PDB file of C-alpha atoms and ligand atoms in Angstrom:
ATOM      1  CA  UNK K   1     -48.747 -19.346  27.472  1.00  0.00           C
ATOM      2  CA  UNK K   2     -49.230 -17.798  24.294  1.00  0.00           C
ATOM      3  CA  UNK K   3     -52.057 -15.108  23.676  1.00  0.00           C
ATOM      4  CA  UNK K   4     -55.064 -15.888  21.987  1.00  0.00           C
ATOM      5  CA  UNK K   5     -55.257 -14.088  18.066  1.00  0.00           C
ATOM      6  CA  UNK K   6     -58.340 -11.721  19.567  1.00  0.00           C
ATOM      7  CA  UNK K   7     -55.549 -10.334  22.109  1.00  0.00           C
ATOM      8  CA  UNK K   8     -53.113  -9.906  19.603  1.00  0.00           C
ATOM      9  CA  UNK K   9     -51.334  -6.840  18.344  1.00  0.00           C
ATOM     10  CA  UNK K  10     -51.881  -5.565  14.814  1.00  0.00           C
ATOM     11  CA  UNK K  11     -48.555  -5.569  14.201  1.00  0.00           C
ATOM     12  CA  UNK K  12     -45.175  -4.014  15.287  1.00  0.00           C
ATOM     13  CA  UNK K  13     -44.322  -0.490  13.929  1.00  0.00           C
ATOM     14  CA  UNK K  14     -40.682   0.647  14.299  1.00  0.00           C
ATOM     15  CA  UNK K  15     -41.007   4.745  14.058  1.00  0.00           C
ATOM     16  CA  UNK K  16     -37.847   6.419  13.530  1.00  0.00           C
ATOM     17  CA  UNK K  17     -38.066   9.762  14.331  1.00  0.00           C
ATOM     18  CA  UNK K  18     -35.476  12.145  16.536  1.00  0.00           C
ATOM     19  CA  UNK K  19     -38.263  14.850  17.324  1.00  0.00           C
ATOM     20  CA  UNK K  20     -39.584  13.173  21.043  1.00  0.00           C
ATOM     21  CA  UNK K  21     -42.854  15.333  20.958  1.00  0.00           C
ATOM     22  CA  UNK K  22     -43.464  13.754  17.435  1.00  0.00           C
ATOM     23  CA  UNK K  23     -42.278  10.410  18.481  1.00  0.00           C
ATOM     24  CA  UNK K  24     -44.145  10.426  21.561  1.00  0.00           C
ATOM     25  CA  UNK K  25     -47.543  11.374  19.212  1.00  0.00           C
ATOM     26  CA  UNK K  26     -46.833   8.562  16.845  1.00  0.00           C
ATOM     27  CA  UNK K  27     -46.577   6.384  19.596  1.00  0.00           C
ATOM     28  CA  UNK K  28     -49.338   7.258  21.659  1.00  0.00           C
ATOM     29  CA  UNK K  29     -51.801   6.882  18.483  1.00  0.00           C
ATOM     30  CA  UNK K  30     -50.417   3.702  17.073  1.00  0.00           C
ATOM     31  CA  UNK K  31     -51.122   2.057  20.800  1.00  0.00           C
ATOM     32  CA  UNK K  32     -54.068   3.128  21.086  1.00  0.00           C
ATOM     33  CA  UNK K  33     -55.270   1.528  17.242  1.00  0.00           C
ATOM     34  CA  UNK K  34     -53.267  -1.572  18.634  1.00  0.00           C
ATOM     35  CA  UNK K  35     -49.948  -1.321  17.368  1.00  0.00           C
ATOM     36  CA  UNK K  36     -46.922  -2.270  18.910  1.00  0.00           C
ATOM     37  CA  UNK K  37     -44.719   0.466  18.489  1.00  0.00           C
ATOM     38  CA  UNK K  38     -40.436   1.187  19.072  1.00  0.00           C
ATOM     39  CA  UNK K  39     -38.825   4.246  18.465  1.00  0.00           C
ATOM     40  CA  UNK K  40     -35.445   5.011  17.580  1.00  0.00           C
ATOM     41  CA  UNK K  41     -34.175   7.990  17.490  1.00  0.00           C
ATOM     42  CA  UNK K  42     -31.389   8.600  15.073  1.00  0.00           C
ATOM     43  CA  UNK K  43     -30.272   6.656  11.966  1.00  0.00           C
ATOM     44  CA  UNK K  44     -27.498   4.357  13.144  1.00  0.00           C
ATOM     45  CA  UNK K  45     -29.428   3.232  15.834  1.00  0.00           C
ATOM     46  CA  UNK K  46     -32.821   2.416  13.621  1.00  0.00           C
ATOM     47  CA  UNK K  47     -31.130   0.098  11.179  1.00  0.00           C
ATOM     48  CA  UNK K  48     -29.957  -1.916  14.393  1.00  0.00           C
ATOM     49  CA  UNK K  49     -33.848  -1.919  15.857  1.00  0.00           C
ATOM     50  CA  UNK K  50     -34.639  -2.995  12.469  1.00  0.00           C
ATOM     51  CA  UNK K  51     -32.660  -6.135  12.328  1.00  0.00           C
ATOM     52  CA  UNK K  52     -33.929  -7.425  15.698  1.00  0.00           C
ATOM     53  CA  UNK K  53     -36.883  -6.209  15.875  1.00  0.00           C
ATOM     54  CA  UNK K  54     -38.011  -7.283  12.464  1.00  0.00           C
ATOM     55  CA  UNK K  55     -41.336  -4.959  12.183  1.00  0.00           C
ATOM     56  CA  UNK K  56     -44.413  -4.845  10.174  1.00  0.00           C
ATOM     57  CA  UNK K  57     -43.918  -1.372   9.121  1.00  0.00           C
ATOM     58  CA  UNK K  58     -41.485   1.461   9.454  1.00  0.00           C
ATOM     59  CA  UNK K  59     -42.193   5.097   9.861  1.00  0.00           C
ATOM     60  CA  UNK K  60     -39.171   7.112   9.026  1.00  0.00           C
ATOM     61  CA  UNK K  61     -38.559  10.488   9.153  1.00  0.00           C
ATOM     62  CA  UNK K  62     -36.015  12.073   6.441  1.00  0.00           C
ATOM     63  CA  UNK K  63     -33.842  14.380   8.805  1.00  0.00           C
ATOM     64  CA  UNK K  64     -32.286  12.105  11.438  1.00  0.00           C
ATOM     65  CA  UNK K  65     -28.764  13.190  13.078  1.00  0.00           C
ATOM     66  CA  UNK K  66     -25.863  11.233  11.842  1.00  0.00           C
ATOM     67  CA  UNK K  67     -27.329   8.478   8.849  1.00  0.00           C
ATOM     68  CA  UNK K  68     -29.968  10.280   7.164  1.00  0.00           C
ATOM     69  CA  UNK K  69     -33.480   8.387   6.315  1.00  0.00           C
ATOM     70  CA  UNK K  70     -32.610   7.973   2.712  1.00  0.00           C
ATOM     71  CA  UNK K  71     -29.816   5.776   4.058  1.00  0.00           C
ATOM     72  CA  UNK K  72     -31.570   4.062   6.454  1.00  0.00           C
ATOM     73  CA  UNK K  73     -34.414   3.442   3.799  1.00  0.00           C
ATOM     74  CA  UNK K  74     -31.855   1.831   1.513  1.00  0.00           C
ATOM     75  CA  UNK K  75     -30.623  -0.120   4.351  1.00  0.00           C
ATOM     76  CA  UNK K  76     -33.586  -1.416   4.944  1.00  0.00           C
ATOM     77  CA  UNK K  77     -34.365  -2.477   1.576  1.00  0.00           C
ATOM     78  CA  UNK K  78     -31.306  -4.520   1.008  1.00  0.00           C
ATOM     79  CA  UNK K  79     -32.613  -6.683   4.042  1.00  0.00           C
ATOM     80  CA  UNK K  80     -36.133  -6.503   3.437  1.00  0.00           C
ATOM     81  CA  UNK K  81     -39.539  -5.819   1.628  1.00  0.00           C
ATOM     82  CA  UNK K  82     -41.099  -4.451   4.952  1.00  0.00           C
ATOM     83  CA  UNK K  83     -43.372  -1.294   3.791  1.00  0.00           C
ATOM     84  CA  UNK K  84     -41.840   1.889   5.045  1.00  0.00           C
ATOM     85  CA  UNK K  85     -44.055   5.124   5.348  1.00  0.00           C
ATOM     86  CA  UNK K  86     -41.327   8.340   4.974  1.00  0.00           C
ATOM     87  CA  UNK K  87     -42.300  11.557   6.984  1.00  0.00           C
ATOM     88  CA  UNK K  88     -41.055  14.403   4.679  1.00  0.00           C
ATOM     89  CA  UNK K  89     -41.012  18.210   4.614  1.00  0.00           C
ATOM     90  CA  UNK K  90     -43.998  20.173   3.687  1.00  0.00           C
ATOM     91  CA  UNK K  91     -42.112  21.452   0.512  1.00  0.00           C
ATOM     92  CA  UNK K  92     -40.420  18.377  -0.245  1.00  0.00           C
ATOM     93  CA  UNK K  93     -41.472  17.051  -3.707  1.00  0.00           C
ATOM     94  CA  UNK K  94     -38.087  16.013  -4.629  1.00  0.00           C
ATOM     95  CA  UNK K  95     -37.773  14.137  -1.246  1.00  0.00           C
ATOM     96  CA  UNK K  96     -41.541  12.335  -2.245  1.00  0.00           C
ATOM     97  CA  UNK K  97     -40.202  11.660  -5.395  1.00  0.00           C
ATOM     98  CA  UNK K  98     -36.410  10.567  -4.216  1.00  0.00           C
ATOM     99  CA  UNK K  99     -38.089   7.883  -1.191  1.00  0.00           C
ATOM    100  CA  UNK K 100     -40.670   6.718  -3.871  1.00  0.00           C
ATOM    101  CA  UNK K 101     -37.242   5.695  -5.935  1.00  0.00           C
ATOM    102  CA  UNK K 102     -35.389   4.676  -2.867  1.00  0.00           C
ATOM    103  CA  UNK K 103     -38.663   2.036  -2.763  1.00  0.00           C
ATOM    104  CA  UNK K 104     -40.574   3.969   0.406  1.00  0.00           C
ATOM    105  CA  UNK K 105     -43.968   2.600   0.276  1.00  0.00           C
ATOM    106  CA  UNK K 106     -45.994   5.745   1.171  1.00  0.00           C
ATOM    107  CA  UNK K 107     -44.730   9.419   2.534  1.00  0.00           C
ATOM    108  CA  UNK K 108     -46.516  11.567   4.823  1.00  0.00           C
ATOM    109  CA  UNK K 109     -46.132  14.965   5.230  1.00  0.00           C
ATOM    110  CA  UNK K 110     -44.980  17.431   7.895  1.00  0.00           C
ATOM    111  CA  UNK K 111     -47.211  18.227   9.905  1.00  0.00           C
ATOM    112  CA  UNK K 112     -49.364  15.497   9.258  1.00  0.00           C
ATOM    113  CA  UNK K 113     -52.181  14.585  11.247  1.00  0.00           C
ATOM    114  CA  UNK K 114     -51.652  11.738  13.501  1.00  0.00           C
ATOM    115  CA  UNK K 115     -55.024   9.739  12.168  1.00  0.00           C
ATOM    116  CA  UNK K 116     -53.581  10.096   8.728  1.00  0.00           C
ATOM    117  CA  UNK K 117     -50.473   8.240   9.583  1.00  0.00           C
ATOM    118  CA  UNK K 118     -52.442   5.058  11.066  1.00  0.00           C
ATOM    119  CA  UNK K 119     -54.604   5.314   7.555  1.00  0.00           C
ATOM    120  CA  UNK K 120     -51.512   5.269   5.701  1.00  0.00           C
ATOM    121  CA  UNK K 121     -50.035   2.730   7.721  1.00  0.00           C
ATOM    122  CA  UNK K 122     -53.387   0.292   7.467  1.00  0.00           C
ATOM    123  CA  UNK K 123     -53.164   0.723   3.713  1.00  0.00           C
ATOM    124  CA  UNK K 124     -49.757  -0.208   3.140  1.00  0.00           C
ATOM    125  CA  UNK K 125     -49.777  -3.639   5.568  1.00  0.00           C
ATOM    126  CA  UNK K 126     -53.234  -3.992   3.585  1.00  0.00           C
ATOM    127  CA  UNK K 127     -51.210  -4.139   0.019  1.00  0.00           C
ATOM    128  CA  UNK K 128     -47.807  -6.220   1.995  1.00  0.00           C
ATOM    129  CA  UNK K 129     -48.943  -8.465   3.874  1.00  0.00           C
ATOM    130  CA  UNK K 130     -52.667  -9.014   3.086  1.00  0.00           C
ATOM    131  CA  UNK K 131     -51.685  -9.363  -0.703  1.00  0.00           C
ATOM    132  CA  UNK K 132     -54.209  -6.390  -0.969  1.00  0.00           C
ATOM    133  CA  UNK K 133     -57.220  -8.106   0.984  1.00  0.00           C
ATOM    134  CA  UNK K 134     -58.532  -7.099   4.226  1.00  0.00           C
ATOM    135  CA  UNK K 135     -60.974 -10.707   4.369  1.00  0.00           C
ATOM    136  CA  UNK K 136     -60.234 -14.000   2.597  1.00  0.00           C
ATOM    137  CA  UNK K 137     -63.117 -16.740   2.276  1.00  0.00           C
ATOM    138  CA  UNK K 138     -63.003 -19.828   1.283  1.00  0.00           C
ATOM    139  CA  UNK K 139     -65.698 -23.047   1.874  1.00  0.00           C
ATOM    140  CA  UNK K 140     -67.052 -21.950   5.450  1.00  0.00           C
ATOM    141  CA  UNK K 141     -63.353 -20.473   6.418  1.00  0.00           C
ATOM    142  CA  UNK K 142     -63.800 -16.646   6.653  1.00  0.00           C
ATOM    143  CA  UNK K 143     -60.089 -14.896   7.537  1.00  0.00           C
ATOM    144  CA  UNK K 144     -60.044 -11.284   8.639  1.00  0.00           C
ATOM    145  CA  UNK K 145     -56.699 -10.138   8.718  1.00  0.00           C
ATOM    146  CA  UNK K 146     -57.476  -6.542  10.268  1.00  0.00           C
ATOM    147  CA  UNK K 147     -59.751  -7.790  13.057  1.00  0.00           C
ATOM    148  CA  UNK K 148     -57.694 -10.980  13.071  1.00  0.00           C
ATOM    149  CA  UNK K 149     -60.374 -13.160  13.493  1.00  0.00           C
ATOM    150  CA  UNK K 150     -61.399 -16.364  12.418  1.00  0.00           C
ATOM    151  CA  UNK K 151     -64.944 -17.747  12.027  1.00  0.00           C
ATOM    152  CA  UNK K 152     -65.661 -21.835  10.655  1.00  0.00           C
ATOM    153  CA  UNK K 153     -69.457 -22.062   9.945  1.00  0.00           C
ATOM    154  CA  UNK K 154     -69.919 -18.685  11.376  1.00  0.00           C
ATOM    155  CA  UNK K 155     -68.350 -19.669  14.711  1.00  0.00           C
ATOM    156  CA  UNK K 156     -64.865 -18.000  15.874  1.00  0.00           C
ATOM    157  CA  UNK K 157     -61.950 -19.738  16.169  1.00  0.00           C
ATOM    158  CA  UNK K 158     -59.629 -19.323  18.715  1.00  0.00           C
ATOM    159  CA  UNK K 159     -56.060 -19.546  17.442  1.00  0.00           C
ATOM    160  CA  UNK K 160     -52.784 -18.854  19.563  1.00  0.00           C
ATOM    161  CA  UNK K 161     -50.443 -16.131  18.449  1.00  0.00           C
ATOM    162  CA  UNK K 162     -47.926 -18.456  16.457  1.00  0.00           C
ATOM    163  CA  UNK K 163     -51.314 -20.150  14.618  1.00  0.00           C
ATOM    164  CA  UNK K 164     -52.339 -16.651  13.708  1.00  0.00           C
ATOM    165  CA  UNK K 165     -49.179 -15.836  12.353  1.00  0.00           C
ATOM    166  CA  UNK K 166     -48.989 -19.106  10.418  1.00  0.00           C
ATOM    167  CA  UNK K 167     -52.444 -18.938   9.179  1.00  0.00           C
ATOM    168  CA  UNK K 168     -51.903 -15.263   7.885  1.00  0.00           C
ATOM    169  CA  UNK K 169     -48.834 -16.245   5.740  1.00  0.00           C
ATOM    170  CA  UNK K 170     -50.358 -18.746   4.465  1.00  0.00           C
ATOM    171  CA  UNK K 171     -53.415 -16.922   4.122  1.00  0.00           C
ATOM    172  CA  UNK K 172     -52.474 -14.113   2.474  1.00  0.00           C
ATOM    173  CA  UNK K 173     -50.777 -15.555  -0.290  1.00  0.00           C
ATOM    174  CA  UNK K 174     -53.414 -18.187  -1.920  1.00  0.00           C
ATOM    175  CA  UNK K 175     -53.083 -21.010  -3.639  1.00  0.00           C
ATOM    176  CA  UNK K 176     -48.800 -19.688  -2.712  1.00  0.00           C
ATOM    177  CA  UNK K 177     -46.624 -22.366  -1.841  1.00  0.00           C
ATOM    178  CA  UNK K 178     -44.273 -21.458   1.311  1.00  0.00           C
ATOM    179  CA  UNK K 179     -41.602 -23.894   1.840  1.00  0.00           C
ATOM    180  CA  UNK K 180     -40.964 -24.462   5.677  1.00  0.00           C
ATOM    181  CA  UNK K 181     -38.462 -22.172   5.927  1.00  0.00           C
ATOM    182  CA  UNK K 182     -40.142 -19.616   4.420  1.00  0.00           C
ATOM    183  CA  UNK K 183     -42.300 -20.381   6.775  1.00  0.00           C
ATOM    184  CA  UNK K 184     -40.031 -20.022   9.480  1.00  0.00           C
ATOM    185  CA  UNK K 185     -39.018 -16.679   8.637  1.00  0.00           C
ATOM    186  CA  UNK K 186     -42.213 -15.414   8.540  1.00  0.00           C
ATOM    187  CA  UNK K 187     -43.713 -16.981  11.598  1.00  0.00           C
ATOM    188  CA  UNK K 188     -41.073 -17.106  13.948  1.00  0.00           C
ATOM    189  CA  UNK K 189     -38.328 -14.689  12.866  1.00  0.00           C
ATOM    190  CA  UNK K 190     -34.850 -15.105  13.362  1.00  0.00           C
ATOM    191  CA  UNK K 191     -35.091 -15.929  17.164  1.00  0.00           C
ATOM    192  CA  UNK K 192     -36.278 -19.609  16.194  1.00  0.00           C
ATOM    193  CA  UNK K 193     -33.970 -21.809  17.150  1.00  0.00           C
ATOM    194  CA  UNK K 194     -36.184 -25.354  16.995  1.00  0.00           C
ATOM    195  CA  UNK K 195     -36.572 -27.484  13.764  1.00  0.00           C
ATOM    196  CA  UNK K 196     -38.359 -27.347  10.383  1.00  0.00           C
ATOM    197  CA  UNK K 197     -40.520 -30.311  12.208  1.00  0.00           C
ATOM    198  CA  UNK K 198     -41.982 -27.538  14.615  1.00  0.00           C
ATOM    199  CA  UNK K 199     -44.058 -26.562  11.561  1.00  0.00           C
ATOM    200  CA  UNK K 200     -45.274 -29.337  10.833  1.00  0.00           C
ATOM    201  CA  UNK K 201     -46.865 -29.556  14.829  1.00  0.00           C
ATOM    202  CA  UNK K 202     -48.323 -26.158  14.208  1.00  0.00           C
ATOM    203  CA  UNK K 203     -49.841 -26.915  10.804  1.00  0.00           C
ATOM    204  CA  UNK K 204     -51.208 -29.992  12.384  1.00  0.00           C
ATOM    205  CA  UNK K 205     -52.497 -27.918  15.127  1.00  0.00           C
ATOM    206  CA  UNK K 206     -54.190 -25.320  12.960  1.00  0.00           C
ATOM    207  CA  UNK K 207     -55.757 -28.127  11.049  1.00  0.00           C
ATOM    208  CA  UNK K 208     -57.475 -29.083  14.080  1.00  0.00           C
ATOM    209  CA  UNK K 209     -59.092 -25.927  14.679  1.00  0.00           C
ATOM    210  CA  UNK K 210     -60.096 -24.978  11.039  1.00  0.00           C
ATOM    211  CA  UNK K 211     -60.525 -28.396   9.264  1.00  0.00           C
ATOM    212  CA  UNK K 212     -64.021 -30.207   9.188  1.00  0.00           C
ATOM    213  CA  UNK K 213     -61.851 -33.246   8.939  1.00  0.00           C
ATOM    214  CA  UNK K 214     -58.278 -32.482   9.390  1.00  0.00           C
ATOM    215  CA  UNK K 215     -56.977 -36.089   7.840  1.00  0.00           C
ATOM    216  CA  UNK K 216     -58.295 -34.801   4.535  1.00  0.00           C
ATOM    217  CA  UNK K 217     -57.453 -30.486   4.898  1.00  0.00           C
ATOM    218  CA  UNK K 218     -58.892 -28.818   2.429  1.00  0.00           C
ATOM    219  CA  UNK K 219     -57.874 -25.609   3.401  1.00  0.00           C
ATOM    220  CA  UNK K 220     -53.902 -25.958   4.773  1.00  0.00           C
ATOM    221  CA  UNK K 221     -52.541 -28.095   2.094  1.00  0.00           C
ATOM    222  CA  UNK K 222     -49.581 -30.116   1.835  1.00  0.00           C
ATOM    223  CA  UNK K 223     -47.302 -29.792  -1.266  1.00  0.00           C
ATOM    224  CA  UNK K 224     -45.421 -32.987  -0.352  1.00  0.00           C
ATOM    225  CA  UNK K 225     -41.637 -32.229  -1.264  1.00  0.00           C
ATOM    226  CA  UNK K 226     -41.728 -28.861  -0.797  1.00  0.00           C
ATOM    227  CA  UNK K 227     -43.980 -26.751   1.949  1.00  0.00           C
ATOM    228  CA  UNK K 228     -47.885 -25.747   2.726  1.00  0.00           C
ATOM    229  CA  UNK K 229     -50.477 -24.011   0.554  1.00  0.00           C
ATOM    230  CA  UNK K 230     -53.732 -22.297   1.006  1.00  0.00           C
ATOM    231  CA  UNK K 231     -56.515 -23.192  -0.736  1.00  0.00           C
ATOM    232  CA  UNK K 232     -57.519 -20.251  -3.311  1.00  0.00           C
ATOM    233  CA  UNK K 233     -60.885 -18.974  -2.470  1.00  0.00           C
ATOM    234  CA  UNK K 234     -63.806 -19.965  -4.479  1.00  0.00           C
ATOM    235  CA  UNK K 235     -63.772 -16.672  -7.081  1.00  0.00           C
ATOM    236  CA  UNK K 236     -60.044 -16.855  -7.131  1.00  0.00           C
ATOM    237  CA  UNK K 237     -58.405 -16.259 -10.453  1.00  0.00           C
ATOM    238  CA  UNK K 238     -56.617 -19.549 -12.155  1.00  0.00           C
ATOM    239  CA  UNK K 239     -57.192 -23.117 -11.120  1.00  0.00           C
TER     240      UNK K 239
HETATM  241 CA1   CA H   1     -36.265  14.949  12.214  1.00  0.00          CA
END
């Protein structure tokens, strides 16, 4: 039985990190705002994490034993666009400057306070995967990503974890077209082993929930040939 959206986590956050005190601090924090969170501790061993695990964000510190977190950073972005927050030295412009270049998303520094880290963190899966919104209306659909709720005509919906997931791709990226397996590798990752149909079921299934009349959506379109679209919201920019 899948979990309801409202139970959901916020999102997985892989911190990599060989200090355990500091580890154990990140970790405790990010549960508590309702992360997910898995630590690795060394460099080698966080690319691997990354691959399966397939986070939301990365926290990476820049001194790791063995592969150092300007490797892993580069790593990861030859996989991935998946926002990574760097932990650097107090004194370390040139290692701001460096994971900037190296495509880091945001850096926090040494000792950093453990509420600043979740703010960065919020910010950056605000700009990635909210295309910079926190809310997205459109006709009586109102989507809030953070809270990850969904109210029709001011009533909640109540979506399962794989309709959340599908509705915030789509969601996020108005008016976007995602082809199904785009959509696949958003909403189900690379453990999905079932058939570009199984989209189509869970589209169908969203419909029902958010649709005044899901034979005609007007919110989770169908670009016949190619994949799904969300409507753009009424002030959206462009037709
Ligand atoms: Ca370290």
């Amino acid at each position: 039985m899948e979990r309801s959206s409202g139970a959901g986590v916020l999102g997985t956050v892989l911190v990599v990190e060989d200090e355990a005190e500091i580890a154990g601090l990140v970790r405790r924090y990010l549960e508590r705002e309702g992360f997910r969170v898995e630590v690795a501790s060394d460099g080698a061993s966080a690319v691997h994490r990354f691959v399966n695990l397939r986070p939301d964000v990365v926290v990476l510190d820049l001194m790791l034993p063995g592969t150092d977190g300007w490797e892993v950073c580069r790593r990861i972005r030859e996989r991935s666009r998946c926002p990574v927050v760097m932990l650097t030295a107090r004194d370390g412009v040139e290692d701001r400057v460096q994971g900037l270049e190296l495509g880091a998303d945001d850096y926090v520094t040494k000792p950093f306070s453990p509420r600043e880290l979740v703010a960065r963190i919020r910010a950056v899966l605000r700009r990635h995967r909210w295309g910079g919104r926190e809310v997205v209306r459109v006709g009586d659909l109102v989507v809030d990503f953070r809270r990850r709720r969904v109210r029709r005509s001011g009533r909640a919906v109540q979506l399962t974890a794989t309709e959340w997931k599908l509705l915030e791709a789509l969601a996020s990226q108005p008016g976007h077209v995602l082809t199904r397996w785009q959509i696949i590798d958003r909403v189900y990752g690379e453990s999905f082993e079932g058939f570009e149909r199984t989209v189509d079921v869970h589209v169908k299934n969203l419909r029902q929930k958010l649709e005044p009349n899901p034979q005609q959506p007007q919110y989770v379109l169908t670009v016949h040939g190619v994949g799904y679209k969300f409507a753009r919201p009424s002030h959206g920019t462009g037709p």
